[in-house]
Coordinates of C-alpha atoms in Angstrom, one line a residue:
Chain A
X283 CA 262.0 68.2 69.6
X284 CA 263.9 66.5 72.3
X285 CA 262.2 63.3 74.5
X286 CA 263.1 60.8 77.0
X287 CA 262.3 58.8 79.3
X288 CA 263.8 58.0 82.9
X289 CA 262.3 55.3 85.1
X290 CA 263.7 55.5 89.0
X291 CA 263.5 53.0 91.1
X292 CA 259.7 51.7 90.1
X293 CA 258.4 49.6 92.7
X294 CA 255.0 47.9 92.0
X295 CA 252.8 45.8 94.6
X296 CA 249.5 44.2 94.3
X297 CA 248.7 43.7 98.6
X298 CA 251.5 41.4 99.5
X299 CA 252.8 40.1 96.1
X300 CA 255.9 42.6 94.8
X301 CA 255.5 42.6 90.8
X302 CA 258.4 45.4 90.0
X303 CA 261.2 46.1 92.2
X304 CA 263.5 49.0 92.0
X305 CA 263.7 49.0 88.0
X306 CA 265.5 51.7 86.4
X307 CA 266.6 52.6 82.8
X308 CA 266.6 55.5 80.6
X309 CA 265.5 55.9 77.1
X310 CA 266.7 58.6 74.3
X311 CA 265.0 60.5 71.7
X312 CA 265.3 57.9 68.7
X313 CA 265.9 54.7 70.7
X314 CA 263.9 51.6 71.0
X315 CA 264.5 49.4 74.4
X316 CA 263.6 46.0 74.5
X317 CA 261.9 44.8 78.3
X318 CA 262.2 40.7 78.7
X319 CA 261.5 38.7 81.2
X320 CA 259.7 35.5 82.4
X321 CA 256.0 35.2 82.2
X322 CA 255.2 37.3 85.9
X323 CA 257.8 39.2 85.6
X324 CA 256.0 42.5 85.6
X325 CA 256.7 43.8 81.7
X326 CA 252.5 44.2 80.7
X327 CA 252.5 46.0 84.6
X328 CA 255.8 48.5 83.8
X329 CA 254.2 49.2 80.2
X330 CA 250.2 49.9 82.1
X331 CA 252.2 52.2 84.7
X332 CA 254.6 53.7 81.6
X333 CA 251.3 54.5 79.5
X334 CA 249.8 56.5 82.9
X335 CA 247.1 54.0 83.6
X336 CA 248.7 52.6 86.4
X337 CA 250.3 54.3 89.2
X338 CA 254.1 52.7 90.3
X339 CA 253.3 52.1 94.0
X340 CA 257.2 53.8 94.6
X341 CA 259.6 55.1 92.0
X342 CA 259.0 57.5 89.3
X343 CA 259.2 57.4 85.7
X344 CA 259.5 60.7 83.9
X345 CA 258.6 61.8 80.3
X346 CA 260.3 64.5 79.4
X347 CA 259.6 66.5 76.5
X348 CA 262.2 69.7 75.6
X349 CA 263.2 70.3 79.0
X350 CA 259.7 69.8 80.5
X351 CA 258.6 67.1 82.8
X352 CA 255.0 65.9 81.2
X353 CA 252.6 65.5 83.6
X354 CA 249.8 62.7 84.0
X355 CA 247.0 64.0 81.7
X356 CA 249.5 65.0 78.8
X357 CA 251.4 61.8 79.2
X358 CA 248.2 59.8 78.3
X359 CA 248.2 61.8 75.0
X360 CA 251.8 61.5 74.5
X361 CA 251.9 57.7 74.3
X362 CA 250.8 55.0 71.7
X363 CA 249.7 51.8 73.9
X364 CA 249.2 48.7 72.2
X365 CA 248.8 45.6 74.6
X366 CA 246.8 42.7 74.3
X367 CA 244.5 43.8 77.3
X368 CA 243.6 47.0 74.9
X369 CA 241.1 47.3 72.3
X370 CA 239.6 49.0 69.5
X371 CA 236.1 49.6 69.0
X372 CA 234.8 45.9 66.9
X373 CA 231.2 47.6 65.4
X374 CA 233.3 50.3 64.0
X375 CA 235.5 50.7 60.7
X376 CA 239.2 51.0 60.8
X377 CA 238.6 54.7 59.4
X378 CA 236.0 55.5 62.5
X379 CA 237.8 53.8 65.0
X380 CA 241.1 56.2 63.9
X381 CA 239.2 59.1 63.1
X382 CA 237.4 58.8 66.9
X383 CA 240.9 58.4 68.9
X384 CA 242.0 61.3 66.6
X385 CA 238.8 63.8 67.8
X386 CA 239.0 62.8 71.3
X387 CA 242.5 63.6 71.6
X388 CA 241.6 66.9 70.0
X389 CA 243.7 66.5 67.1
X390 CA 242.4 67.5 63.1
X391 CA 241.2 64.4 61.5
X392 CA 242.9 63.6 57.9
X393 CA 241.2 61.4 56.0
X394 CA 244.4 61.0 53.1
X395 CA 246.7 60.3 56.3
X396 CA 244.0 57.6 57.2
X397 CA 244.6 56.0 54.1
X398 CA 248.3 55.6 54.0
X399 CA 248.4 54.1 57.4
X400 CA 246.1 51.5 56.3
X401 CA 247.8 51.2 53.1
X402 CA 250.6 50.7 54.9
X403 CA 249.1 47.4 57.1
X404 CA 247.5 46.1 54.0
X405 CA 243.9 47.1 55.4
X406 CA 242.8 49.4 52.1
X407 CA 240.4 46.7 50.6
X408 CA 238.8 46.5 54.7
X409 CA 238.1 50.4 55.3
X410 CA 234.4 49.6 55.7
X411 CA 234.1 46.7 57.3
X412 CA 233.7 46.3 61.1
X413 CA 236.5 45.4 63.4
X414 CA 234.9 42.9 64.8
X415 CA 234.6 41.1 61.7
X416 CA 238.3 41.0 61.5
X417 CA 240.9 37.9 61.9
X418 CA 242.8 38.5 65.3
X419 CA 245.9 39.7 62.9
X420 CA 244.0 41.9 61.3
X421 CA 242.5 43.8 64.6
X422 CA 246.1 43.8 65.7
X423 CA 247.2 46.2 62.5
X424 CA 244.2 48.3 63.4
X425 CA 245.7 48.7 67.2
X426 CA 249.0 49.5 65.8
X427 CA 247.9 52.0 63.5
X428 CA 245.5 53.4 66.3
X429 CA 248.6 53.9 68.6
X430 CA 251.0 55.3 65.6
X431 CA 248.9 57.5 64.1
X432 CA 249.0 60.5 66.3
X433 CA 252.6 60.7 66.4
X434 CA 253.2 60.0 69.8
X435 CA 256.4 60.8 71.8
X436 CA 256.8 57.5 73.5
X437 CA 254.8 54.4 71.9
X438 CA 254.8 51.6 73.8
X439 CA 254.4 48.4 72.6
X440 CA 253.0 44.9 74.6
X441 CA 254.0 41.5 72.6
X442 CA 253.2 43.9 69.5
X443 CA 254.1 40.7 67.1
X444 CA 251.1 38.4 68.9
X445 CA 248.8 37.0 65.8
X446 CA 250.6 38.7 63.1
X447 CA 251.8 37.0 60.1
X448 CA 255.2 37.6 58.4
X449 CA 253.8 41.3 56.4
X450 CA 252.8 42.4 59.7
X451 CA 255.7 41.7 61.4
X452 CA 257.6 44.2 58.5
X453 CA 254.7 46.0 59.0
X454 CA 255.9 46.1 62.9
X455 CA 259.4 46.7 61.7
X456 CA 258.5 49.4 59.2
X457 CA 256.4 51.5 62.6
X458 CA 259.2 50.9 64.6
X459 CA 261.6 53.0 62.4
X460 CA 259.0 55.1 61.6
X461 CA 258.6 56.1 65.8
X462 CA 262.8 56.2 65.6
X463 CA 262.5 59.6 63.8
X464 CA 259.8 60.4 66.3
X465 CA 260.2 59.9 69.4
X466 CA 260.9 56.6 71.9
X467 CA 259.7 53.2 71.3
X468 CA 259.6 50.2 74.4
X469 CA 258.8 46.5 73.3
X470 CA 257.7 44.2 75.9
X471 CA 258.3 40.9 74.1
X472 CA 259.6 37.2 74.5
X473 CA 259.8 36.6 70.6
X474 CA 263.5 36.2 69.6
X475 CA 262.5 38.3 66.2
X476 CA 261.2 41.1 68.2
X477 CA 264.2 41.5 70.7
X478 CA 265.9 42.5 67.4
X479 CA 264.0 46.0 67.1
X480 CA 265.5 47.6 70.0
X481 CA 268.6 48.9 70.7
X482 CA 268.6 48.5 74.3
X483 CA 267.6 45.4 76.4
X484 CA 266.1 45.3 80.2
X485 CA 265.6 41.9 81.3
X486 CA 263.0 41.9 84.1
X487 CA 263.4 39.1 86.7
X488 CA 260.2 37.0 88.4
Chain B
X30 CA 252.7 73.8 78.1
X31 CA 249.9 72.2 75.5
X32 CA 250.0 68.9 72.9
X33 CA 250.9 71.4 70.1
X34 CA 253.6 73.4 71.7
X35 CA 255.0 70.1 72.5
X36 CA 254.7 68.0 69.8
X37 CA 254.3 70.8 66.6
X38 CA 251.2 68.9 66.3
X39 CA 248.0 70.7 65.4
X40 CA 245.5 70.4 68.0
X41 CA 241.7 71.4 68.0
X42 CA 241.4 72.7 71.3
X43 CA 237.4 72.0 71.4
X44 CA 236.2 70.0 74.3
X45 CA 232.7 69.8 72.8
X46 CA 234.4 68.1 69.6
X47 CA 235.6 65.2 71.9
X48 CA 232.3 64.8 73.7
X49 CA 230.6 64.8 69.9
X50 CA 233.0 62.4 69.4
X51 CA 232.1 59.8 72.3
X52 CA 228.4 60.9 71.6
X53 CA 228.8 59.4 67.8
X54 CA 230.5 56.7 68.7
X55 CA 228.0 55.2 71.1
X56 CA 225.4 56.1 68.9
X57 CA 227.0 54.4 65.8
X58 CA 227.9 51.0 68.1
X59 CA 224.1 51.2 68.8
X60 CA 222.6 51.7 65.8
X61 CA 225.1 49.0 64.5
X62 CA 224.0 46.2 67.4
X63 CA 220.7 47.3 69.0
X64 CA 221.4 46.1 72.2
X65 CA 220.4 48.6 74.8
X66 CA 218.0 50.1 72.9
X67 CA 216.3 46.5 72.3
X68 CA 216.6 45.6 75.9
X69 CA 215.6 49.0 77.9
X70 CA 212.3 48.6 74.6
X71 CA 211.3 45.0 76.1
X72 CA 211.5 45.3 79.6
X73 CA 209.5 48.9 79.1
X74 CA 206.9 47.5 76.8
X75 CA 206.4 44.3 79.0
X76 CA 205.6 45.8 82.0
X77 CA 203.5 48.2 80.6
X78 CA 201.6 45.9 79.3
X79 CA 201.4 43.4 82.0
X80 CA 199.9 46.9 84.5
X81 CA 197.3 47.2 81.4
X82 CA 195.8 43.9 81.3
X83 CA 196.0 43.4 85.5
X84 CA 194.4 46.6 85.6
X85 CA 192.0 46.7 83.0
X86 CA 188.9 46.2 85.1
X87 CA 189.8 48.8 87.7
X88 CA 190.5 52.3 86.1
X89 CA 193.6 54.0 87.8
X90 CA 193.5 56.8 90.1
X91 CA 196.4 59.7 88.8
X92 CA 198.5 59.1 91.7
X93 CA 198.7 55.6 90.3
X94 CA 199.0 56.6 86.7
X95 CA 201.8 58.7 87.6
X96 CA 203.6 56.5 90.1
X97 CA 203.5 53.7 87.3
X98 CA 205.0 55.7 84.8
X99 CA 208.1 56.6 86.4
X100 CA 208.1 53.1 88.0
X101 CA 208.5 52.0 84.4
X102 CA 210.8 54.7 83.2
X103 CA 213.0 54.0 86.4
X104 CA 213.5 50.2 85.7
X105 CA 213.9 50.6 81.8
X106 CA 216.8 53.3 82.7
X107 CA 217.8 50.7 85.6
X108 CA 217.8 47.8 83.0
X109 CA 219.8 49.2 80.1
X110 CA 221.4 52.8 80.7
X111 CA 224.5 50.9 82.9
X112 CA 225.6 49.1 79.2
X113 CA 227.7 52.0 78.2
X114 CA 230.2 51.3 80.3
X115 CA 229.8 47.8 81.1
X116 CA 230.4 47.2 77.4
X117 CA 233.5 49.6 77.3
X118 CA 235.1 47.2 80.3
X119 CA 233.6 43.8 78.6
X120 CA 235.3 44.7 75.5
X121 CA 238.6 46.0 76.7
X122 CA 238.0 49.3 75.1
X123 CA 237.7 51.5 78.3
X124 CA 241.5 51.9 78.9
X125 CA 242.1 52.9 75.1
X126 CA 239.7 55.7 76.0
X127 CA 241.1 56.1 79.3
X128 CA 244.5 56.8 77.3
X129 CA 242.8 59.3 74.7
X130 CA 239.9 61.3 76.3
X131 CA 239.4 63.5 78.6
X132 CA 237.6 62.5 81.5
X133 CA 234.9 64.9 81.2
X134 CA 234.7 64.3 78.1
X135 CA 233.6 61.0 78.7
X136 CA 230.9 61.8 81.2
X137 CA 229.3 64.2 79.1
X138 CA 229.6 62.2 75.9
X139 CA 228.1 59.3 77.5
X140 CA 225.4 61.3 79.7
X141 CA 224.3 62.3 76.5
X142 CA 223.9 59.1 75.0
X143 CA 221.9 57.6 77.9
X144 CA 219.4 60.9 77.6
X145 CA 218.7 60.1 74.1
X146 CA 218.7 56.0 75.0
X147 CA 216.0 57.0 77.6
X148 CA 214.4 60.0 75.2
X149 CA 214.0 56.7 72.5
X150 CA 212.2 54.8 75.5
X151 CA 209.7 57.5 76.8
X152 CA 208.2 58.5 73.0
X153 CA 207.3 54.7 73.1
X154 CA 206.2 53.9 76.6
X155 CA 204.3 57.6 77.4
X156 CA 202.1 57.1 74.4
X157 CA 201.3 54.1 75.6
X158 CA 200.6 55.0 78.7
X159 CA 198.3 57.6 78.0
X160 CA 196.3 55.0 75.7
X161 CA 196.6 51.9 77.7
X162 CA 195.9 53.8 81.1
X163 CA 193.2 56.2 79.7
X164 CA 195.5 58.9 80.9
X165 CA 194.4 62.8 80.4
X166 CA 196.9 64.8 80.4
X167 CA 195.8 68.2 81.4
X168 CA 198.9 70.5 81.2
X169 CA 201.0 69.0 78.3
X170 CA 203.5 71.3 78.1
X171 CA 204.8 70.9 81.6
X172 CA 204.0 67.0 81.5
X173 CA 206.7 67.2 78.6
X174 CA 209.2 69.7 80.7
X175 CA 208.4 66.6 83.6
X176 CA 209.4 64.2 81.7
X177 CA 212.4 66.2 80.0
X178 CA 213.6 67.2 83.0
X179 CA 213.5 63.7 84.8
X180 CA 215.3 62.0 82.0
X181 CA 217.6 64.3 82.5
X182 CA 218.7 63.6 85.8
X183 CA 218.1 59.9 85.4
X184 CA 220.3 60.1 83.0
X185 CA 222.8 61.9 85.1
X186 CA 222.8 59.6 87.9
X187 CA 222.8 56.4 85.6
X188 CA 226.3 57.5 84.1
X189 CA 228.1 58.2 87.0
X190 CA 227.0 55.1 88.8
X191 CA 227.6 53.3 85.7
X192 CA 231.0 53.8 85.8
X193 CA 231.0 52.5 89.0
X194 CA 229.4 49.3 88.9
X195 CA 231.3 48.8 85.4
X196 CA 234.5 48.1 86.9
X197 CA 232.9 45.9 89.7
X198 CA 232.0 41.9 89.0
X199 CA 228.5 42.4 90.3
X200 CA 226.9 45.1 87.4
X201 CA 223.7 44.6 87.4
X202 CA 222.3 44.1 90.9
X203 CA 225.3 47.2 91.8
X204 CA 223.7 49.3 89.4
X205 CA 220.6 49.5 90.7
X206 CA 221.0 49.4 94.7
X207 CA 224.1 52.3 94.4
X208 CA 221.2 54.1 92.3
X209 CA 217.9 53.9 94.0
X210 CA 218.9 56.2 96.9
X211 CA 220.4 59.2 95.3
X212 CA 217.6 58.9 92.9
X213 CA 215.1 58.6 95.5
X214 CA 214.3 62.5 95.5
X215 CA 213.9 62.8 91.8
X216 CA 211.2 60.1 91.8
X217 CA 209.2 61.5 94.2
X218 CA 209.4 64.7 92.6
X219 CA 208.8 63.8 89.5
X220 CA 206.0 61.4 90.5
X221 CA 204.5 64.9 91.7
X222 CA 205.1 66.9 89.2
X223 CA 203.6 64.6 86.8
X224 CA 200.2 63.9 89.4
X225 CA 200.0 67.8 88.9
X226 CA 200.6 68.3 85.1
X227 CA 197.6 65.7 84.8
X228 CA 195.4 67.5 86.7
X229 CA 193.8 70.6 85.2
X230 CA 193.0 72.7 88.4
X231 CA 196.0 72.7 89.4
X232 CA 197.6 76.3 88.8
X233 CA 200.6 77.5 87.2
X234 CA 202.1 78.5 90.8
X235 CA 202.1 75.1 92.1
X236 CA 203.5 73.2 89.6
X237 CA 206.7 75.7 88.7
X238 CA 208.4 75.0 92.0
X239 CA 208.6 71.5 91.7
X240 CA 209.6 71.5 88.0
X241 CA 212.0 73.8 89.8
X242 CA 213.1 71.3 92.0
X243 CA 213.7 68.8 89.4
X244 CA 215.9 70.9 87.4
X245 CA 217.8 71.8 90.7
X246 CA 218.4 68.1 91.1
X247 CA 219.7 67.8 87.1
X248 CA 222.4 70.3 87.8
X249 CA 223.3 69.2 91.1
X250 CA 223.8 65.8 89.6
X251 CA 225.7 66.7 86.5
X252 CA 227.7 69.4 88.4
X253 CA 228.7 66.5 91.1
X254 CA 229.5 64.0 87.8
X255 CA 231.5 66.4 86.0
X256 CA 233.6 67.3 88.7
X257 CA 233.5 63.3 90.4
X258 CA 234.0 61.6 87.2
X259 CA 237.9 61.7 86.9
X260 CA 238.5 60.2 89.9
X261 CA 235.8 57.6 89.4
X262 CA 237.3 56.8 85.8
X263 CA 240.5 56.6 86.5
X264 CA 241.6 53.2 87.7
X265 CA 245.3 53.7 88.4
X266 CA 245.8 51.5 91.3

């Protein structure tokens, strides 16, 4: 399966204040691009307009998936958003909050798949437990897993290290590689260890 | 082109399985904190008793009797059927369901979890009503269809104007103003159709059309929701 993504000319403006002008990149099947910038400089807003939850206010930004331009409504359920802004259900389990992403997006709910993803975050001994009761690290690795787990073609990903300790940043590592042999990855970071994980870098200016 | 044939993925193409879904979910966060159910309880409970003890002395007439009832029903609904949504904003779990579900989906899911919200308050509040207010209820089976049908389209109106107000910084006080009006005929009617089911001379042909009209009303309102409710829900700007 072949993806990527081309961003023309995205323009974004809140009234009179211009937040994104005339940004442009590309991204491959396989690649992971890095956005930087200052604090203002627009990264959470290009990530909220990449994941289809925004609209660019001029510009386009394309996902295209074998040949085929994806439109809004498929777009939503092609992308893995984890931003700080986003969150997952605290008065459920890690297991109900993945299993209830993974029915609404009208995919077959494995429960052995379940378990290796939260094998893989270190979040096996918590299954049952509320995510409210969590530490903010924790809750993170349950975001993570509730973006990767549906295999999305593009996962995008909003100062993904925020509140994780050093096994969840190879945690973050190990799903970045992972979404390499998937599909596209775009980090929106500041953290030196993070700007590491891409290939690519797009610094955004304020 | 659909999810599987572009990402190999399998992909359960039931829309009913998503709505389930959102259903369960709202149920389980309930179940798991009691806070609508506990609120939409007090506010019902309280005022019905307060109209029992000012009234004690003066037995009500049926108009009143029914009037009261869906006075109470209406601000119980008012009071706790907006916190579906609100929590979903409050909690910053609306856009991760804005990313995954259907709109419709949503609508439905949540419609359905305000009827059985407000199904949970009526089989508290009518039985007291009837015992508090020394109600007789003379046609029970179409006082039941009343009440059924009523919650239904209170429910109806409540979710779509929830989803409103929940993206708004004035929730409460929104809530009930934006829902008032557009529930304005389903009151009345159902005020009516409930004076009628009390009363036993009443006739089979009189009641039927305004049960009729209540029902009209429920699938006007869920019709408009279901086709509204993207557009409401989706906060792209």
């Amino acid at each position: 399966m072949s993806t990527s993504l081309t961003v023309t000319n995205l323009c974004k403006q809140f009234e009179h204040r211009v937040v994104l002008r005339n940004v442009s990149f590309s991204v491959a099947n396989g690649h992971a691009l890095v956005v930087t910038g200052p604090n203002g400089s627009g990264k959470t807003t290009l990530m909220r307009i990449l994941s289809g939850l925004m609209l660019p206010t001029s510009g386009a930004a394309s996902l295209e998936i074998d040949g085929t331009v994806v439109d809004f409504d498929e777009r939503r359920r092609e992308v893995g958003f984890v931003t700080p802004e986003v969150h997952v259900y605290p008065e459920l389990t890690p297991v109900e909050n993945l299993k209830f992403f993974h029915t609404v997006r009208g995919l077959e709910w494995d429960e052995a798949e379940a378990a290796h993803w939260l094998r893989r975050v270190g979040l096996d001994a918590r299954r049952d437990d509320p995510v409210g009761n969590f530490s903010s690290g924790m809750k993170q690795r349950v975001k993570l897993i509730c973006a990767l787990a549906h295999h999305p073609s593009l996962l995008l990903l909003d100062e993904p290290g925020a509140n994780l300790d050093e096994r969840g940043r190879e945690s973050l590592s190990g799903m970045v590689e992972i979404q390499r042999k998937r599909g596209m990855t775009i980090i929106a970071t500041n953290d030196p260890k993070e700007l590491t994980l891409g290939d690519e870098i797009v610094a955004l200016r304020a | 082109m659909t999810k599987s044939s572009l990402s190999g993925r399998k992909r359960n193409p039931s829309f009913w399985r998503s709505i389930g879904a959102i259903f369960g979910k709202d149920l389980a966060s309930e179940l798991r904190t009691r806070f609508a159910v506990n609120t939409l309880l007090l506010f019902s409970v309280t005022s019905l008793t307060i109209v029992s003890f000012s009234t004690a002395r003066t037995p009500l007439t049926k108009e009143a009797q029914s009037a009261l009832l869906w006075i109470v029903i209406f601000f119980s609904a008012m009071t706790g059927l907006a916190r579906s949504f609100v929590r979903e904003e409050e909690s910053g779990t609306a856009d991760a369901l804005r990313l995954t579900a259907p709109a419709e989906s949503v609508f439905l899911g949540k419609f359905a979890f305000n009827c059985v919200l407000l199904l949970c308050v009526e089989a508290v509040v009518v039985p007291l009503s009837l015992i508090f207010w020394a109600v007789s209820v003379d046609a029970p089976l179409f006082f039941t269809v009343v009440l059924f049908a009523g919650n239904i389209g209170l429910s109806a109106v409540a979710t779509l104007m929830a989803a409103i107000v929940a993206q708004t910084s004035m929730q409460a006080g929104l809530f009930a103003v934006l829902s008032f009006p557009v529930l304005i005929p389903l009151l009345f009617t159902a005020v009516r159709a409930t004076l009628l089911s009390m009363d036993a001379v009443r006739q089979v042909g009189e009641i039927a059309p305004v049960i009729r009209m209540l029902f009209v009303f429920d699938i006007v309102m869920l019709t408009l929701g279901f086709l509204l409710f993207d557009y409401i829900w989706r906060d792209r700007k």
